[in-house]
JSON list of C-alpha atoms in Angstrom, two decimals:
[
{"chain": "A", "resi": 1, "resn": "UNK", "atom": "CA", "xyz": [-61.49, 35.99, 82.70]},
{"chain": "A", "resi": 2, "resn": "UNK", "atom": "CA", "xyz": [-61.85, 39.41, 81.08]},
{"chain": "A", "resi": 3, "resn": "UNK", "atom": "CA", "xyz": [-64.51, 39.82, 78.42]},
{"chain": "A", "resi": 4, "resn": "UNK", "atom": "CA", "xyz": [-62.60, 41.67, 75.72]},
{"chain": "A", "resi": 5, "resn": "UNK", "atom": "CA", "xyz": [-64.21, 42.62, 72.47]},
{"chain": "A", "resi": 6, "resn": "UNK", "atom": "CA", "xyz": [-62.51, 42.27, 69.11]},
{"chain": "A", "resi": 7, "resn": "UNK", "atom": "CA", "xyz": [-62.91, 44.81, 66.29]},
{"chain": "A", "resi": 8, "resn": "UNK", "atom": "CA", "xyz": [-65.98, 44.21, 64.06]},
{"chain": "A", "resi": 9, "resn": "UNK", "atom": "CA", "xyz": [-67.43, 41.97, 66.75]},
{"chain": "A", "resi": 10, "resn": "UNK", "atom": "CA", "xyz": [-71.19, 41.96, 67.32]},
{"chain": "A", "resi": 11, "resn": "UNK", "atom": "CA", "xyz": [-70.73, 44.25, 70.34]},
{"chain": "A", "resi": 12, "resn": "UNK", "atom": "CA", "xyz": [-68.42, 47.15, 69.48]},
{"chain": "A", "resi": 13, "resn": "UNK", "atom": "CA", "xyz": [-66.25, 48.90, 72.03]},
{"chain": "A", "resi": 14, "resn": "UNK", "atom": "CA", "xyz": [-68.02, 52.00, 73.40]},
{"chain": "A", "resi": 15, "resn": "UNK", "atom": "CA", "xyz": [-65.34, 54.28, 71.93]},
{"chain": "A", "resi": 16, "resn": "UNK", "atom": "CA", "xyz": [-65.22, 52.79, 68.42]},
{"chain": "A", "resi": 17, "resn": "UNK", "atom": "CA", "xyz": [-65.65, 54.94, 65.31]},
{"chain": "A", "resi": 18, "resn": "UNK", "atom": "CA", "xyz": [-69.41, 55.22, 64.72]},
{"chain": "A", "resi": 19, "resn": "UNK", "atom": "CA", "xyz": [-68.78, 57.18, 61.53]},
{"chain": "A", "resi": 20, "resn": "UNK", "atom": "CA", "xyz": [-67.49, 54.03, 59.82]},
{"chain": "A", "resi": 21, "resn": "UNK", "atom": "CA", "xyz": [-70.66, 52.18, 60.80]},
{"chain": "A", "resi": 22, "resn": "UNK", "atom": "CA", "xyz": [-72.75, 55.00, 59.38]},
{"chain": "A", "resi": 23, "resn": "UNK", "atom": "CA", "xyz": [-70.79, 55.17, 56.13]},
{"chain": "A", "resi": 24, "resn": "UNK", "atom": "CA", "xyz": [-71.20, 51.42, 55.52]},
{"chain": "A", "resi": 25, "resn": "UNK", "atom": "CA", "xyz": [-74.89, 51.52, 56.40]},
{"chain": "A", "resi": 26, "resn": "UNK", "atom": "CA", "xyz": [-75.55, 54.59, 54.24]},
{"chain": "A", "resi": 27, "resn": "UNK", "atom": "CA", "xyz": [-73.87, 52.93, 51.26]},
{"chain": "A", "resi": 28, "resn": "UNK", "atom": "CA", "xyz": [-75.87, 49.75, 51.86]},
{"chain": "A", "resi": 29, "resn": "UNK", "atom": "CA", "xyz": [-79.12, 51.73, 52.22]},
{"chain": "A", "resi": 30, "resn": "UNK", "atom": "CA", "xyz": [-78.52, 53.54, 48.94]},
{"chain": "A", "resi": 31, "resn": "UNK", "atom": "CA", "xyz": [-77.86, 50.21, 47.21]},
{"chain": "A", "resi": 32, "resn": "UNK", "atom": "CA", "xyz": [-81.03, 48.64, 48.66]},
{"chain": "A", "resi": 33, "resn": "UNK", "atom": "CA", "xyz": [-83.12, 51.66, 47.66]},
{"chain": "A", "resi": 34, "resn": "UNK", "atom": "CA", "xyz": [-81.70, 51.60, 44.13]},
{"chain": "A", "resi": 35, "resn": "UNK", "atom": "CA", "xyz": [-82.44, 47.86, 43.80]},
{"chain": "A", "resi": 36, "resn": "UNK", "atom": "CA", "xyz": [-86.03, 48.32, 44.98]},
{"chain": "A", "resi": 37, "resn": "UNK", "atom": "CA", "xyz": [-86.80, 51.58, 43.21]},
{"chain": "A", "resi": 38, "resn": "UNK", "atom": "CA", "xyz": [-87.22, 53.37, 46.55]},
{"chain": "A", "resi": 39, "resn": "UNK", "atom": "CA", "xyz": [-85.99, 56.83, 47.48]},
{"chain": "A", "resi": 40, "resn": "UNK", "atom": "CA", "xyz": [-83.74, 57.49, 50.45]},
{"chain": "A", "resi": 41, "resn": "UNK", "atom": "CA", "xyz": [-84.80, 61.04, 51.22]},
{"chain": "A", "resi": 42, "resn": "UNK", "atom": "CA", "xyz": [-82.74, 63.33, 53.42]},
{"chain": "A", "resi": 43, "resn": "UNK", "atom": "CA", "xyz": [-85.19, 62.80, 56.31]},
{"chain": "A", "resi": 44, "resn": "UNK", "atom": "CA", "xyz": [-85.10, 59.01, 56.02]},
{"chain": "A", "resi": 45, "resn": "UNK", "atom": "CA", "xyz": [-81.31, 59.08, 55.77]},
{"chain": "A", "resi": 46, "resn": "UNK", "atom": "CA", "xyz": [-81.12, 61.27, 58.89]},
{"chain": "A", "resi": 47, "resn": "UNK", "atom": "CA", "xyz": [-83.27, 58.82, 60.90]},
{"chain": "A", "resi": 48, "resn": "UNK", "atom": "CA", "xyz": [-81.05, 55.96, 59.73]},
{"chain": "A", "resi": 49, "resn": "UNK", "atom": "CA", "xyz": [-77.95, 57.95, 60.66]},
{"chain": "A", "resi": 50, "resn": "UNK", "atom": "CA", "xyz": [-79.29, 58.68, 64.15]},
{"chain": "A", "resi": 51, "resn": "UNK", "atom": "CA", "xyz": [-79.84, 54.96, 64.71]},
{"chain": "A", "resi": 52, "resn": "UNK", "atom": "CA", "xyz": [-76.50, 53.95, 63.18]},
{"chain": "A", "resi": 53, "resn": "UNK", "atom": "CA", "xyz": [-74.50, 56.34, 65.31]},
{"chain": "A", "resi": 54, "resn": "UNK", "atom": "CA", "xyz": [-75.57, 54.76, 68.60]},
{"chain": "A", "resi": 55, "resn": "UNK", "atom": "CA", "xyz": [-75.91, 50.95, 68.22]},
{"chain": "A", "resi": 56, "resn": "UNK", "atom": "CA", "xyz": [-78.46, 51.23, 71.02]},
{"chain": "A", "resi": 57, "resn": "UNK", "atom": "CA", "xyz": [-82.21, 50.82, 70.70]},
{"chain": "A", "resi": 58, "resn": "UNK", "atom": "CA", "xyz": [-83.99, 54.16, 70.53]},
{"chain": "A", "resi": 59, "resn": "UNK", "atom": "CA", "xyz": [-87.65, 55.06, 70.81]},
{"chain": "A", "resi": 60, "resn": "UNK", "atom": "CA", "xyz": [-89.33, 57.23, 68.19]},
{"chain": "A", "resi": 61, "resn": "UNK", "atom": "CA", "xyz": [-89.43, 60.29, 70.45]},
{"chain": "A", "resi": 62, "resn": "UNK", "atom": "CA", "xyz": [-85.74, 59.94, 71.31]},
{"chain": "A", "resi": 63, "resn": "UNK", "atom": "CA", "xyz": [-85.06, 59.84, 67.55]},
{"chain": "A", "resi": 64, "resn": "UNK", "atom": "CA", "xyz": [-87.26, 62.93, 67.17]},
{"chain": "A", "resi": 65, "resn": "UNK", "atom": "CA", "xyz": [-85.23, 64.76, 69.85]},
{"chain": "A", "resi": 66, "resn": "UNK", "atom": "CA", "xyz": [-81.93, 63.87, 68.16]},
{"chain": "A", "resi": 67, "resn": "UNK", "atom": "CA", "xyz": [-83.36, 64.89, 64.79]},
{"chain": "A", "resi": 68, "resn": "UNK", "atom": "CA", "xyz": [-84.11, 68.34, 66.22]},
{"chain": "A", "resi": 69, "resn": "UNK", "atom": "CA", "xyz": [-80.52, 68.76, 67.47]},
{"chain": "A", "resi": 70, "resn": "UNK", "atom": "CA", "xyz": [-79.58, 69.80, 63.93]},
{"chain": "A", "resi": 71, "resn": "UNK", "atom": "CA", "xyz": [-82.04, 72.67, 64.21]},
{"chain": "A", "resi": 72, "resn": "UNK", "atom": "CA", "xyz": [-84.50, 70.89, 61.93]},
{"chain": "A", "resi": 73, "resn": "UNK", "atom": "CA", "xyz": [-87.98, 70.20, 63.22]},
{"chain": "A", "resi": 74, "resn": "UNK", "atom": "CA", "xyz": [-89.98, 67.14, 62.28]},
{"chain": "A", "resi": 75, "resn": "UNK", "atom": "CA", "xyz": [-93.43, 66.00, 63.29]},
{"chain": "A", "resi": 76, "resn": "UNK", "atom": "CA", "xyz": [-93.70, 62.64, 65.05]},
{"chain": "A", "resi": 77, "resn": "UNK", "atom": "CA", "xyz": [-95.60, 61.34, 62.00]},
{"chain": "A", "resi": 78, "resn": "UNK", "atom": "CA", "xyz": [-92.57, 62.13, 59.82]},
{"chain": "A", "resi": 79, "resn": "UNK", "atom": "CA", "xyz": [-90.32, 60.07, 62.08]},
{"chain": "A", "resi": 80, "resn": "UNK", "atom": "CA", "xyz": [-92.80, 57.18, 62.17]},
{"chain": "A", "resi": 81, "resn": "UNK", "atom": "CA", "xyz": [-93.11, 57.21, 58.36]},
{"chain": "A", "resi": 82, "resn": "UNK", "atom": "CA", "xyz": [-89.32, 57.13, 58.03]},
{"chain": "A", "resi": 83, "resn": "UNK", "atom": "CA", "xyz": [-89.14, 54.24, 60.51]},
{"chain": "A", "resi": 84, "resn": "UNK", "atom": "CA", "xyz": [-91.81, 52.30, 58.56]},
{"chain": "A", "resi": 85, "resn": "UNK", "atom": "CA", "xyz": [-89.90, 52.85, 55.32]},
{"chain": "A", "resi": 86, "resn": "UNK", "atom": "CA", "xyz": [-86.59, 51.71, 56.85]},
{"chain": "A", "resi": 87, "resn": "UNK", "atom": "CA", "xyz": [-88.27, 48.67, 58.45]},
{"chain": "A", "resi": 88, "resn": "UNK", "atom": "CA", "xyz": [-89.86, 47.67, 55.16]},
{"chain": "A", "resi": 89, "resn": "UNK", "atom": "CA", "xyz": [-86.48, 47.73, 53.42]},
{"chain": "A", "resi": 90, "resn": "UNK", "atom": "CA", "xyz": [-84.81, 45.74, 56.21]},
{"chain": "A", "resi": 91, "resn": "UNK", "atom": "CA", "xyz": [-82.47, 48.58, 57.14]},
{"chain": "A", "resi": 92, "resn": "UNK", "atom": "CA", "xyz": [-83.59, 48.73, 60.77]},
{"chain": "A", "resi": 93, "resn": "UNK", "atom": "CA", "xyz": [-85.17, 46.40, 63.32]},
{"chain": "A", "resi": 94, "resn": "UNK", "atom": "CA", "xyz": [-87.95, 47.08, 65.79]},
{"chain": "A", "resi": 95, "resn": "UNK", "atom": "CA", "xyz": [-87.21, 45.83, 69.28]},
{"chain": "A", "resi": 96, "resn": "UNK", "atom": "CA", "xyz": [-90.74, 44.90, 70.28]},
{"chain": "A", "resi": 97, "resn": "UNK", "atom": "CA", "xyz": [-89.98, 44.40, 73.97]},
{"chain": "A", "resi": 98, "resn": "UNK", "atom": "CA", "xyz": [-88.69, 47.98, 74.20]},
{"chain": "A", "resi": 99, "resn": "UNK", "atom": "CA", "xyz": [-90.88, 49.61, 71.52]},
{"chain": "A", "resi": 100, "resn": "UNK", "atom": "CA", "xyz": [-87.64, 50.90, 70.07]},
{"chain": "A", "resi": 101, "resn": "UNK", "atom": "CA", "xyz": [-85.57, 50.68, 66.90]},
{"chain": "A", "resi": 102, "resn": "UNK", "atom": "CA", "xyz": [-81.98, 49.87, 65.98]},
{"chain": "A", "resi": 103, "resn": "UNK", "atom": "CA", "xyz": [-80.05, 50.01, 62.71]},
{"chain": "A", "resi": 104, "resn": "UNK", "atom": "CA", "xyz": [-79.55, 46.69, 60.98]},
{"chain": "A", "resi": 105, "resn": "UNK", "atom": "CA", "xyz": [-75.90, 46.09, 60.16]},
{"chain": "A", "resi": 106, "resn": "UNK", "atom": "CA", "xyz": [-75.11, 46.36, 56.46]},
{"chain": "A", "resi": 107, "resn": "UNK", "atom": "CA", "xyz": [-75.04, 42.76, 55.31]},
{"chain": "A", "resi": 108, "resn": "UNK", "atom": "CA", "xyz": [-75.65, 41.09, 51.98]},
{"chain": "A", "resi": 109, "resn": "UNK", "atom": "CA", "xyz": [-78.39, 38.66, 53.04]},
{"chain": "A", "resi": 110, "resn": "UNK", "atom": "CA", "xyz": [-81.40, 38.95, 55.28]},
{"chain": "A", "resi": 111, "resn": "UNK", "atom": "CA", "xyz": [-81.26, 35.48, 56.77]},
{"chain": "A", "resi": 112, "resn": "UNK", "atom": "CA", "xyz": [-83.18, 35.01, 59.98]},
{"chain": "A", "resi": 113, "resn": "UNK", "atom": "CA", "xyz": [-81.43, 36.72, 62.85]},
{"chain": "A", "resi": 114, "resn": "UNK", "atom": "CA", "xyz": [-81.77, 37.09, 66.58]},
{"chain": "A", "resi": 115, "resn": "UNK", "atom": "CA", "xyz": [-81.36, 40.38, 68.42]},
{"chain": "A", "resi": 116, "resn": "UNK", "atom": "CA", "xyz": [-79.22, 40.45, 71.56]},
{"chain": "A", "resi": 117, "resn": "UNK", "atom": "CA", "xyz": [-80.22, 43.42, 73.74]},
{"chain": "A", "resi": 118, "resn": "UNK", "atom": "CA", "xyz": [-77.92, 44.60, 76.52]},
{"chain": "A", "resi": 119, "resn": "UNK", "atom": "CA", "xyz": [-80.06, 45.63, 79.47]},
{"chain": "A", "resi": 120, "resn": "UNK", "atom": "CA", "xyz": [-77.25, 47.79, 80.92]},
{"chain": "A", "resi": 121, "resn": "UNK", "atom": "CA", "xyz": [-76.07, 49.95, 78.00]},
{"chain": "A", "resi": 122, "resn": "UNK", "atom": "CA", "xyz": [-78.89, 49.38, 75.50]},
{"chain": "A", "resi": 123, "resn": "UNK", "atom": "CA", "xyz": [-76.62, 48.22, 72.67]},
{"chain": "A", "resi": 124, "resn": "UNK", "atom": "CA", "xyz": [-78.27, 45.73, 70.34]},
{"chain": "A", "resi": 125, "resn": "UNK", "atom": "CA", "xyz": [-76.43, 43.16, 68.26]},
{"chain": "A", "resi": 126, "resn": "UNK", "atom": "CA", "xyz": [-77.79, 41.02, 65.48]},
{"chain": "A", "resi": 127, "resn": "UNK", "atom": "CA", "xyz": [-76.60, 37.44, 65.12]},
{"chain": "A", "resi": 128, "resn": "UNK", "atom": "CA", "xyz": [-77.53, 34.76, 62.57]},
{"chain": "A", "resi": 129, "resn": "UNK", "atom": "CA", "xyz": [-80.03, 32.23, 63.89]},
{"chain": "A", "resi": 130, "resn": "UNK", "atom": "CA", "xyz": [-81.21, 30.35, 60.84]},
{"chain": "A", "resi": 131, "resn": "UNK", "atom": "CA", "xyz": [-81.23, 26.92, 62.48]},
{"chain": "A", "resi": 132, "resn": "UNK", "atom": "CA", "xyz": [-83.24, 28.11, 65.48]},
{"chain": "A", "resi": 133, "resn": "UNK", "atom": "CA", "xyz": [-85.76, 29.87, 63.28]},
{"chain": "A", "resi": 134, "resn": "UNK", "atom": "CA", "xyz": [-86.14, 26.82, 61.02]},
{"chain": "A", "resi": 135, "resn": "UNK", "atom": "CA", "xyz": [-86.90, 24.69, 64.07]},
{"chain": "A", "resi": 136, "resn": "UNK", "atom": "CA", "xyz": [-89.54, 27.13, 65.27]},
{"chain": "A", "resi": 137, "resn": "UNK", "atom": "CA", "xyz": [-91.12, 27.34, 61.79]},
{"chain": "A", "resi": 138, "resn": "UNK", "atom": "CA", "xyz": [-91.21, 23.53, 61.54]},
{"chain": "A", "resi": 139, "resn": "UNK", "atom": "CA", "xyz": [-92.90, 23.24, 64.94]},
{"chain": "A", "resi": 140, "resn": "UNK", "atom": "CA", "xyz": [-95.43, 25.92, 63.99]},
{"chain": "A", "resi": 141, "resn": "UNK", "atom": "CA", "xyz": [-96.13, 24.19, 60.64]},
{"chain": "A", "resi": 142, "resn": "UNK", "atom": "CA", "xyz": [-96.69, 20.89, 62.45]},
{"chain": "A", "resi": 143, "resn": "UNK", "atom": "CA", "xyz": [-99.36, 22.62, 64.54]},
{"chain": "A", "resi": 144, "resn": "UNK", "atom": "CA", "xyz": [-100.96, 24.16, 61.47]},
{"chain": "A", "resi": 145, "resn": "UNK", "atom": "CA", "xyz": [-99.83, 27.64, 62.49]},
{"chain": "A", "resi": 146, "resn": "UNK", "atom": "CA", "xyz": [-98.69, 30.05, 59.79]},
{"chain": "A", "resi": 147, "resn": "UNK", "atom": "CA", "xyz": [-96.03, 32.47, 61.02]},
{"chain": "A", "resi": 148, "resn": "UNK", "atom": "CA", "xyz": [-96.44, 35.98, 59.61]},
{"chain": "A", "resi": 149, "resn": "UNK", "atom": "CA", "xyz": [-93.62, 37.69, 61.49]},
{"chain": "A", "resi": 150, "resn": "UNK", "atom": "CA", "xyz": [-90.84, 36.28, 63.60]},
{"chain": "A", "resi": 151, "resn": "UNK", "atom": "CA", "xyz": [-88.62, 38.30, 65.90]},
{"chain": "A", "resi": 152, "resn": "UNK", "atom": "CA", "xyz": [-86.28, 36.68, 68.36]},
{"chain": "A", "resi": 153, "resn": "UNK", "atom": "CA", "xyz": [-85.00, 38.96, 71.12]},
{"chain": "A", "resi": 154, "resn": "UNK", "atom": "CA", "xyz": [-82.71, 37.99, 73.96]},
{"chain": "A", "resi": 155, "resn": "UNK", "atom": "CA", "xyz": [-81.98, 40.32, 76.89]},
{"chain": "A", "resi": 156, "resn": "UNK", "atom": "CA", "xyz": [-78.83, 40.18, 78.99]},
{"chain": "A", "resi": 157, "resn": "UNK", "atom": "CA", "xyz": [-75.44, 41.83, 79.32]},
{"chain": "A", "resi": 158, "resn": "UNK", "atom": "CA", "xyz": [-73.02, 42.52, 76.47]},
{"chain": "A", "resi": 159, "resn": "UNK", "atom": "CA", "xyz": [-69.33, 41.65, 76.92]},
{"chain": "A", "resi": 160, "resn": "UNK", "atom": "CA", "xyz": [-68.45, 45.30, 77.62]},
{"chain": "A", "resi": 161, "resn": "UNK", "atom": "CA", "xyz": [-70.98, 45.55, 80.47]},
{"chain": "A", "resi": 162, "resn": "UNK", "atom": "CA", "xyz": [-70.23, 42.04, 81.76]},
{"chain": "A", "resi": 163, "resn": "UNK", "atom": "CA", "xyz": [-66.58, 43.02, 82.11]},
{"chain": "A", "resi": 164, "resn": "UNK", "atom": "CA", "xyz": [-67.64, 45.94, 84.32]},
{"chain": "A", "resi": 165, "resn": "UNK", "atom": "CA", "xyz": [-70.10, 43.94, 86.44]},
{"chain": "A", "resi": 166, "resn": "UNK", "atom": "CA", "xyz": [-68.62, 41.94, 89.31]},
{"chain": "A", "resi": 167, "resn": "UNK", "atom": "CA", "xyz": [-69.75, 38.32, 89.31]},
{"chain": "A", "resi": 168, "resn": "UNK", "atom": "CA", "xyz": [-71.49, 37.05, 92.41]},
{"chain": "A", "resi": 169, "resn": "UNK", "atom": "CA", "xyz": [-69.56, 34.26, 94.18]},
{"chain": "A", "resi": 170, "resn": "UNK", "atom": "CA", "xyz": [-70.51, 30.90, 92.69]},
{"chain": "A", "resi": 171, "resn": "UNK", "atom": "CA", "xyz": [-72.33, 32.48, 89.71]},
{"chain": "A", "resi": 172, "resn": "UNK", "atom": "CA", "xyz": [-72.23, 30.56, 86.45]},
{"chain": "A", "resi": 173, "resn": "UNK", "atom": "CA", "xyz": [-70.29, 32.20, 83.64]}
]
């Protein structure tokens, strides 16, 4: 069975229009900043744009390299400050297992989510996982453990890469 991907699905087709993603995210970022009295500077917006245009996790130095493609130089500290700002506002996620970042899709709520990381192409998708997170919090509470931060990451193959990878005979689907 072919693993086709529908429009607006968690894993976009490789040739989809990234500009639409960026426009939605930029509008959402401006709204979030306005609500919180924060300022989306040109540098912060550029870092967000770099992340939104790829859908793949990117390290800070890769972001720095892409930032410089416009002919503008930035110090690593500038990129890290922008990343911290965007993280704090919930506009991006940090993929701890890769020490990389990805844009958070523009959505109205910030319910608990899990990050699905494709090991082949690097694309990251965010899916709701409220029930799983509640279960983990309940188990931690029962043990007297107070969770400060919770990130759920799953690594595997996205539908686009799975469709291109031949299955081994007898492999489970």
